[in-house]
Tab-separated table of C-alpha atoms in Angstrom:
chain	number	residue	atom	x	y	z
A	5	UNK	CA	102.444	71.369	80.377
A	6	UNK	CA	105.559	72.569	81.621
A	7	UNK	CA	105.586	74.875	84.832
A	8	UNK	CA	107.367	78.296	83.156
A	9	UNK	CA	105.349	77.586	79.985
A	10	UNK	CA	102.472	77.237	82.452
A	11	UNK	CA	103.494	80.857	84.196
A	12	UNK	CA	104.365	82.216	81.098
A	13	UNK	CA	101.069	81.485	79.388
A	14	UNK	CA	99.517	83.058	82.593
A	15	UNK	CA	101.640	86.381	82.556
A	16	UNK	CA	100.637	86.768	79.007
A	17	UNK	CA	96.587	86.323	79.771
A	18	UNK	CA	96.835	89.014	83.150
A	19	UNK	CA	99.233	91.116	80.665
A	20	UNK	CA	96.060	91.252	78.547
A	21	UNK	CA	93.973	92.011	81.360
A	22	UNK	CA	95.432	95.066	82.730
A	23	UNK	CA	96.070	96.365	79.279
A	24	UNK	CA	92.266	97.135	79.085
A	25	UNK	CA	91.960	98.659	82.430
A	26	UNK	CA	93.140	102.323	81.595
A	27	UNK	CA	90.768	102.638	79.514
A	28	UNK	CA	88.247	102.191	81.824
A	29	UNK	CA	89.654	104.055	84.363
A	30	UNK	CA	89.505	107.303	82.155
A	31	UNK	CA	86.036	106.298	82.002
A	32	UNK	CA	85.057	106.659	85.518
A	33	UNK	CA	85.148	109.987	86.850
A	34	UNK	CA	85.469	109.634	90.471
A	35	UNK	CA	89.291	107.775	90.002
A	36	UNK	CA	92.120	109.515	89.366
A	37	UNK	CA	93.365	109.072	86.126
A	38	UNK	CA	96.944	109.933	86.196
A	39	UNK	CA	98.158	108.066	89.722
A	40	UNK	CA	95.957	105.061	88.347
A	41	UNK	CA	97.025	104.737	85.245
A	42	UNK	CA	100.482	104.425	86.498
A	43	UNK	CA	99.888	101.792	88.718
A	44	UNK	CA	98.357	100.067	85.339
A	45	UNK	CA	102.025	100.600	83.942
A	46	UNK	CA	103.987	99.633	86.805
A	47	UNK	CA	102.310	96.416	87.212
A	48	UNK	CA	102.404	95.479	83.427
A	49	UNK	CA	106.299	96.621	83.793
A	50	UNK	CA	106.917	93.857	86.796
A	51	UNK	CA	104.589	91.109	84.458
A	52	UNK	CA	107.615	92.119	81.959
A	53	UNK	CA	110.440	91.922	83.921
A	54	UNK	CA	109.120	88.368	85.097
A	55	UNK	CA	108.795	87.598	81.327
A	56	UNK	CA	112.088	88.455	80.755
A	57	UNK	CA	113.544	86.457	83.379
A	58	UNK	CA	111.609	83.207	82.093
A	59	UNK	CA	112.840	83.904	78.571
A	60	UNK	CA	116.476	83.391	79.798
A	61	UNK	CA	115.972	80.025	81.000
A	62	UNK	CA	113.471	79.120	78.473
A	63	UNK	CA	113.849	81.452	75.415
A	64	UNK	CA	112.030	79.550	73.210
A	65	UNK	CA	109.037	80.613	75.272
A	66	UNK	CA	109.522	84.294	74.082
A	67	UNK	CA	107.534	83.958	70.693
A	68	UNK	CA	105.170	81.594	72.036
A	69	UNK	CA	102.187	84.203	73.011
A	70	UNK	CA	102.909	86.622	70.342
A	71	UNK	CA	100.156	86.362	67.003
């Protein structure tokens, strides 16, 4: 397996992973929701960017995740 389709598939998986996590934070009353939750976003929004810049060397990798 290639190295970017190696990162790529990786991005994807932790993608998945933090998705879930807000939830659970609202959950759990002794974090902060709000401040929290945006951390959740930020991260996923740097995962993205990262995406992105794979998908311009190797855009057939964009699809390759999605079901």
């Amino acid at each position: 397996m290639d190295q970017l389709k190696k990162i790529n598939d990786d991005l994807y998986q932790a993608a998945i992973l933090l998705d879930s996590i807000p939830s659970k934070i609202q959950s759990d009353p002794s974090l902060e929701n709000r401040e929290n939750i945006l951390l959740i976003g930020k991260a996923l929004s740097h995962i993205f960017e990262l995406q992105n810049n794979i998908y311009k060397i190797r855009p057939d990798l964009k699809n390759n995740n999605q079901q």
